[in-house]
PDB file of C-alpha atoms in Angstrom:
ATOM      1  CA  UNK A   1      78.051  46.459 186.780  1.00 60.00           C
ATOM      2  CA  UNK A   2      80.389  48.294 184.649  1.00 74.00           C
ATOM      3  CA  UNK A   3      79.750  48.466 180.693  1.00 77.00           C
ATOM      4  CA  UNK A   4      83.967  47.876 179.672  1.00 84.00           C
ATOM      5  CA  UNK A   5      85.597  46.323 177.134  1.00 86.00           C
ATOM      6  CA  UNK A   6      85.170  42.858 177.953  1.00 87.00           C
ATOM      7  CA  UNK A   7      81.670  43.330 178.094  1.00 86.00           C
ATOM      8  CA  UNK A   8      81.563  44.946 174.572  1.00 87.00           C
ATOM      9  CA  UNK A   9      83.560  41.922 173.142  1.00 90.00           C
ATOM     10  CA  UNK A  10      81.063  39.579 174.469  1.00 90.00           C
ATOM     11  CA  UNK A  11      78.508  41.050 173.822  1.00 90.00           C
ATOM     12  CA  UNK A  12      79.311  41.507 170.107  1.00 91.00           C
ATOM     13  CA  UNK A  13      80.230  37.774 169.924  1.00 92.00           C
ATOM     14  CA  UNK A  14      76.671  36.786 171.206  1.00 91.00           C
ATOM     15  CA  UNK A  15      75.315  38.762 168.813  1.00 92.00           C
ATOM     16  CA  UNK A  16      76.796  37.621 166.171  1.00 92.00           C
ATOM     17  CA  UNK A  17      76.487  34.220 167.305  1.00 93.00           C
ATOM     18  CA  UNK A  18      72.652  34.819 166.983  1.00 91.00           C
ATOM     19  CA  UNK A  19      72.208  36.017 163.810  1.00 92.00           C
ATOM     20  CA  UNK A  20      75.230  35.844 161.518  1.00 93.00           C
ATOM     21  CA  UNK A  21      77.349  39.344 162.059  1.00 91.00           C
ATOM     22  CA  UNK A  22      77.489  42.359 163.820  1.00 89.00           C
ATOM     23  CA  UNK A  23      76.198  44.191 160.860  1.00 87.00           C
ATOM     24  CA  UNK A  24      72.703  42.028 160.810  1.00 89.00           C
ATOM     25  CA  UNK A  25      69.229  43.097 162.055  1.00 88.00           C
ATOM     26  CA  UNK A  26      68.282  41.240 165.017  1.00 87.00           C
ATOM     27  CA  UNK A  27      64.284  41.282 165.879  1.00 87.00           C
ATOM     28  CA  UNK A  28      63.020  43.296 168.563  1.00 81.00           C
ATOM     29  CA  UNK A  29      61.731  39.972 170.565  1.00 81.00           C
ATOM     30  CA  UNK A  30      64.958  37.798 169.990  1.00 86.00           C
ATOM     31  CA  UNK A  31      66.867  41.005 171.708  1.00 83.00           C
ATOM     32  CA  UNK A  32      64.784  40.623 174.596  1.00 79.00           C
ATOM     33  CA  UNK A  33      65.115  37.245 174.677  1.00 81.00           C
ATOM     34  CA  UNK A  34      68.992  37.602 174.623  1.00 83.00           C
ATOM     35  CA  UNK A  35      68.709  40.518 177.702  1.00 78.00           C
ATOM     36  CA  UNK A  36      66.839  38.486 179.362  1.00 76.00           C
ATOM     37  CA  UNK A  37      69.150  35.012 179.338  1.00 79.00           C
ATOM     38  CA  UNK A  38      72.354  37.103 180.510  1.00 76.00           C
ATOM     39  CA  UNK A  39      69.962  38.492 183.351  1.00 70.00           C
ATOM     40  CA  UNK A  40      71.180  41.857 182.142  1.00 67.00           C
ATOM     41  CA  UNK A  41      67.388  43.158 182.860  1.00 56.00           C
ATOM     42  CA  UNK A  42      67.794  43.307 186.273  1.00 54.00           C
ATOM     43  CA  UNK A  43      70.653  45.659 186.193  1.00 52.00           C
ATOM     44  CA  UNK A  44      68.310  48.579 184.907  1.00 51.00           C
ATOM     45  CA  UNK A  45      67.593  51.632 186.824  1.00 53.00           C
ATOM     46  CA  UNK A  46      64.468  50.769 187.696  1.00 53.00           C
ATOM     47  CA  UNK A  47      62.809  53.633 185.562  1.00 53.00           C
ATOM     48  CA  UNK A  48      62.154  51.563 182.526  1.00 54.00           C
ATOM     49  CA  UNK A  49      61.939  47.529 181.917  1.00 63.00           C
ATOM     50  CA  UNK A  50      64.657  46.973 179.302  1.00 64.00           C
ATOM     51  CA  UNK A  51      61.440  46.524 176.714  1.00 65.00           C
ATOM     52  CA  UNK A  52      60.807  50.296 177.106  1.00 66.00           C
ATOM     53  CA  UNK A  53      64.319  50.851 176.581  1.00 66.00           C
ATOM     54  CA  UNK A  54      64.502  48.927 172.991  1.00 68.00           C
ATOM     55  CA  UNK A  55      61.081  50.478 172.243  1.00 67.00           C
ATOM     56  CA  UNK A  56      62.583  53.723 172.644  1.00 64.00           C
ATOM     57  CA  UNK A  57      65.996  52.889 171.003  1.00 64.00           C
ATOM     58  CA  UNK A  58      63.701  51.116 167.444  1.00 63.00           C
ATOM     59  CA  UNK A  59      62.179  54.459 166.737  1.00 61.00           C
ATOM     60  CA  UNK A  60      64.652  55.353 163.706  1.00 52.00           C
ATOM     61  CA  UNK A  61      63.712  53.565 160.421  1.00 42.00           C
ATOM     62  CA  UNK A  62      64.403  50.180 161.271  1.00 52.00           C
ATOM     63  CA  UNK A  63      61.402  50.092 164.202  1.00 51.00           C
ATOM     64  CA  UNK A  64      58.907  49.811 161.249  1.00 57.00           C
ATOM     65  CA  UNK A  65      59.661  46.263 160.741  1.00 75.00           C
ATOM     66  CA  UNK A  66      60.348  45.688 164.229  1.00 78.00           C
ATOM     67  CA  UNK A  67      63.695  44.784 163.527  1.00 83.00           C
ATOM     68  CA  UNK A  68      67.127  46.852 165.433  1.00 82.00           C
ATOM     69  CA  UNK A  69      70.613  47.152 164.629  1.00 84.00           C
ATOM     70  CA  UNK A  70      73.853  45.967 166.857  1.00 88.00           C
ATOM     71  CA  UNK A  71      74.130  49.586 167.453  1.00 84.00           C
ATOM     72  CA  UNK A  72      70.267  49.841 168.932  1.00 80.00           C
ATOM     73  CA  UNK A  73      71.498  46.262 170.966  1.00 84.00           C
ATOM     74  CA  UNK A  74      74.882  47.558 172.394  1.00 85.00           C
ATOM     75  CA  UNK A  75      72.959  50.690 173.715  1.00 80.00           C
ATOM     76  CA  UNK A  76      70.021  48.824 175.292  1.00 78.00           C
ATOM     77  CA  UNK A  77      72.706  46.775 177.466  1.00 81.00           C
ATOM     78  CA  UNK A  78      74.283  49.605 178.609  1.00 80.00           C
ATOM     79  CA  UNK A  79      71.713  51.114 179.469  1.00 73.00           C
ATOM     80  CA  UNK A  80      70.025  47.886 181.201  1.00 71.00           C
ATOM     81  CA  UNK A  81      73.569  48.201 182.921  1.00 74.00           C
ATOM     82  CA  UNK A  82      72.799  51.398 184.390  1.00 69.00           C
ATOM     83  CA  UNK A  83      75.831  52.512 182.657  1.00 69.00           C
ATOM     84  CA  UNK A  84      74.879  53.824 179.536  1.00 70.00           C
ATOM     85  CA  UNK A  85      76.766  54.780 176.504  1.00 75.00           C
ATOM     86  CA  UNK A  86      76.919  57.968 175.330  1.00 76.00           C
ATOM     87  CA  UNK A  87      73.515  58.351 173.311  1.00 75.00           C
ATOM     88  CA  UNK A  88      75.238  60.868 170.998  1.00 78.00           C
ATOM     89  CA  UNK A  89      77.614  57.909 169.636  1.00 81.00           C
ATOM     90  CA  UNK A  90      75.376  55.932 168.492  1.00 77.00           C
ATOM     91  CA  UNK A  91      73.008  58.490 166.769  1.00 78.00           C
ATOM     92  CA  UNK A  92      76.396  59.677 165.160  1.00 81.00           C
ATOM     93  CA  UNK A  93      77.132  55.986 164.311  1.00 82.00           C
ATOM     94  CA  UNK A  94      74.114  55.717 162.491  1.00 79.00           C
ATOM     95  CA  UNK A  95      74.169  59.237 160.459  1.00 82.00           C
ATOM     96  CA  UNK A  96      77.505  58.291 159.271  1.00 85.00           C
ATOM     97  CA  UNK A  97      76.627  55.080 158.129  1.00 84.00           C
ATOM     98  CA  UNK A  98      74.467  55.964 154.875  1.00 85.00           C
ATOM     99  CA  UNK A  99      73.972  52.559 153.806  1.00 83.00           C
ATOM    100  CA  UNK A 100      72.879  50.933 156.709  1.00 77.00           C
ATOM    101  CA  UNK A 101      75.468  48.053 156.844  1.00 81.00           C
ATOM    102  CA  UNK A 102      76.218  48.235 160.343  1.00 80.00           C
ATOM    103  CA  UNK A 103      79.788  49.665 159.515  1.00 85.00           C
ATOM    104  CA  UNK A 104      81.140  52.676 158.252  1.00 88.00           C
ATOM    105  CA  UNK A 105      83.658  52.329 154.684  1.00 89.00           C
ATOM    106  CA  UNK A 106      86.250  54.371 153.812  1.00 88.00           C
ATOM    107  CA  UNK A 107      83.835  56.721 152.163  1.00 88.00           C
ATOM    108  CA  UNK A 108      81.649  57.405 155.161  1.00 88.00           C
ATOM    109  CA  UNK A 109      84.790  57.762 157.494  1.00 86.00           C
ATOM    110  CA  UNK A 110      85.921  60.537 154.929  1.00 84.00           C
ATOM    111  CA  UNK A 111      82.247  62.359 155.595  1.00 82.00           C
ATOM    112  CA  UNK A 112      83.759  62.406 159.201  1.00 77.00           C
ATOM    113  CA  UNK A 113      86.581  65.060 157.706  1.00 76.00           C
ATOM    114  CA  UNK A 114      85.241  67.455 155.213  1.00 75.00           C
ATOM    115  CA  UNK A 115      86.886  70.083 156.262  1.00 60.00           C
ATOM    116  CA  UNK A 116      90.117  69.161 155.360  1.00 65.00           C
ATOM    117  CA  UNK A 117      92.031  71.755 153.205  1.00 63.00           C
ATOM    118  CA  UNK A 118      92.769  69.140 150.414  1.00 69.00           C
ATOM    119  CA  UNK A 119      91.754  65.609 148.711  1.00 67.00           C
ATOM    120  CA  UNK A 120      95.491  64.212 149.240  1.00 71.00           C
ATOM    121  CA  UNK A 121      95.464  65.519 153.039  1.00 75.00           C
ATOM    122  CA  UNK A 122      91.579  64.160 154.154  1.00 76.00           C
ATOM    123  CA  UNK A 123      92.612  60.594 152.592  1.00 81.00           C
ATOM    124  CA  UNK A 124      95.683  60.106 154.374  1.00 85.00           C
ATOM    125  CA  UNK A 125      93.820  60.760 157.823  1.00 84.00           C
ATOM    126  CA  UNK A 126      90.906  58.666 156.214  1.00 86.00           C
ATOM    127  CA  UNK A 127      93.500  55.970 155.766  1.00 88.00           C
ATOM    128  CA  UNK A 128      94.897  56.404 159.532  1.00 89.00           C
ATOM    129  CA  UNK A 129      91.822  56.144 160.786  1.00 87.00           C
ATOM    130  CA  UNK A 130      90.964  52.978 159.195  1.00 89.00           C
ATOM    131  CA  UNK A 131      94.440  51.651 160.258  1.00 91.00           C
ATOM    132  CA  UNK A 132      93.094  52.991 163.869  1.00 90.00           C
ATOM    133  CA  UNK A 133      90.169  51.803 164.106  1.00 91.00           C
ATOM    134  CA  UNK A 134      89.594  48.731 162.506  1.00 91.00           C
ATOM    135  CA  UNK A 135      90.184  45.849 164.763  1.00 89.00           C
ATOM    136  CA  UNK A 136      89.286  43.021 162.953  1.00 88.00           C
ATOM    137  CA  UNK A 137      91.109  44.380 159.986  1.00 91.00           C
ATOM    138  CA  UNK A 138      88.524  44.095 157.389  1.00 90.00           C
ATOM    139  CA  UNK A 139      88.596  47.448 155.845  1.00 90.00           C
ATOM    140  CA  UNK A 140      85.860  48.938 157.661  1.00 90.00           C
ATOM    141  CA  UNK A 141      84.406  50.056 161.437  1.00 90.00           C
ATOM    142  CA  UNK A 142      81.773  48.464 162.959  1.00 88.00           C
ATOM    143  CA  UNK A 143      80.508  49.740 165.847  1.00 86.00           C
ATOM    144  CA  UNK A 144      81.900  47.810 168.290  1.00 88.00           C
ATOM    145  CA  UNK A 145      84.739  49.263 166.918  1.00 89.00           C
ATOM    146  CA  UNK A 146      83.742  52.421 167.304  1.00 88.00           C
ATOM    147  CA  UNK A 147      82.533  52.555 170.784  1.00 87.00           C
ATOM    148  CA  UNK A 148      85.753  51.202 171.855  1.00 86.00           C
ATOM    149  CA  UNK A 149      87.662  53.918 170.035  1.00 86.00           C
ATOM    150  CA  UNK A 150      85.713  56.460 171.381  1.00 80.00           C
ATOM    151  CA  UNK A 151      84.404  55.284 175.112  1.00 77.00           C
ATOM    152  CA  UNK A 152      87.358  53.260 176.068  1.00 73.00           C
TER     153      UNK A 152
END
């Protein structure tokens, strides 16, 4: 089975069906719950159960209340694909995003170009990627948004 970007779309629309938005925590346990209804832990390597793959996904700050982000989600189905993302996106994904709101603002997109020569010159390619980017048009990129810009 082949992670694309159907499978990204869905999958962020059963997310957010189950708890509100992209950009909410989803407990550990309600994750599995969700891997396990789409019968996405079959599609594993074999190596790990999709459990071990969360478990090792939670270990940032949010695994202390058991709790993991859409980001942490999104990886553990690719992987439990046997076609995972690129691990370096989403430990990017969350550096960049400071706040831990699930998506990154114009401010944390302009942390992606500091070495721009000047102010006027880093917001204008702030501002085109934005206009990029953002999907949904709401101002800011989730990462749904940025897996698909990147992977796809």
């Amino acid at each position: 089975m082949k992670f694309t970007t159907e499978v990204l779309d869905s999958q962020s629309q059963k997310y957010a069906a189950k708890v509100g938005s992209t950009t909410a925590l989803m407990p550990k346990e309600e994750a599995i719950k969700m891997l396990h209804e789409q019968d996405l832990s079959v599609y594993g390597d074999g190596k790990f159960p999709i459990e071990d793959y969360l478990a090792v996904l939670c270990r940032d700050a949010i695994a202390d209340n058991n709790m993991l982000s859409f980001a942490d989600y999104l990886q553990a189905v690719s992987m439990a694909m046997g076609d995972p993302l690129d691990p370096v996106v989403r430990e990017n994904f969350i550096k960049l995003d400071k706040d831990r709101s699930g998506t990154l603002d114009q401010q944390e997109l302009g942390d992606l170009l500091e070495e721009c020569e000047s102010v006027s010159q880093r917001k204008e390619q702030v501002k085109e990627l934005l206009e990029c980017m953002d999907v949904d048009k709401d101002g800011k990129v989730n990462y749904s948004e940025i897996v698909r810009a990147i992977c796809f």
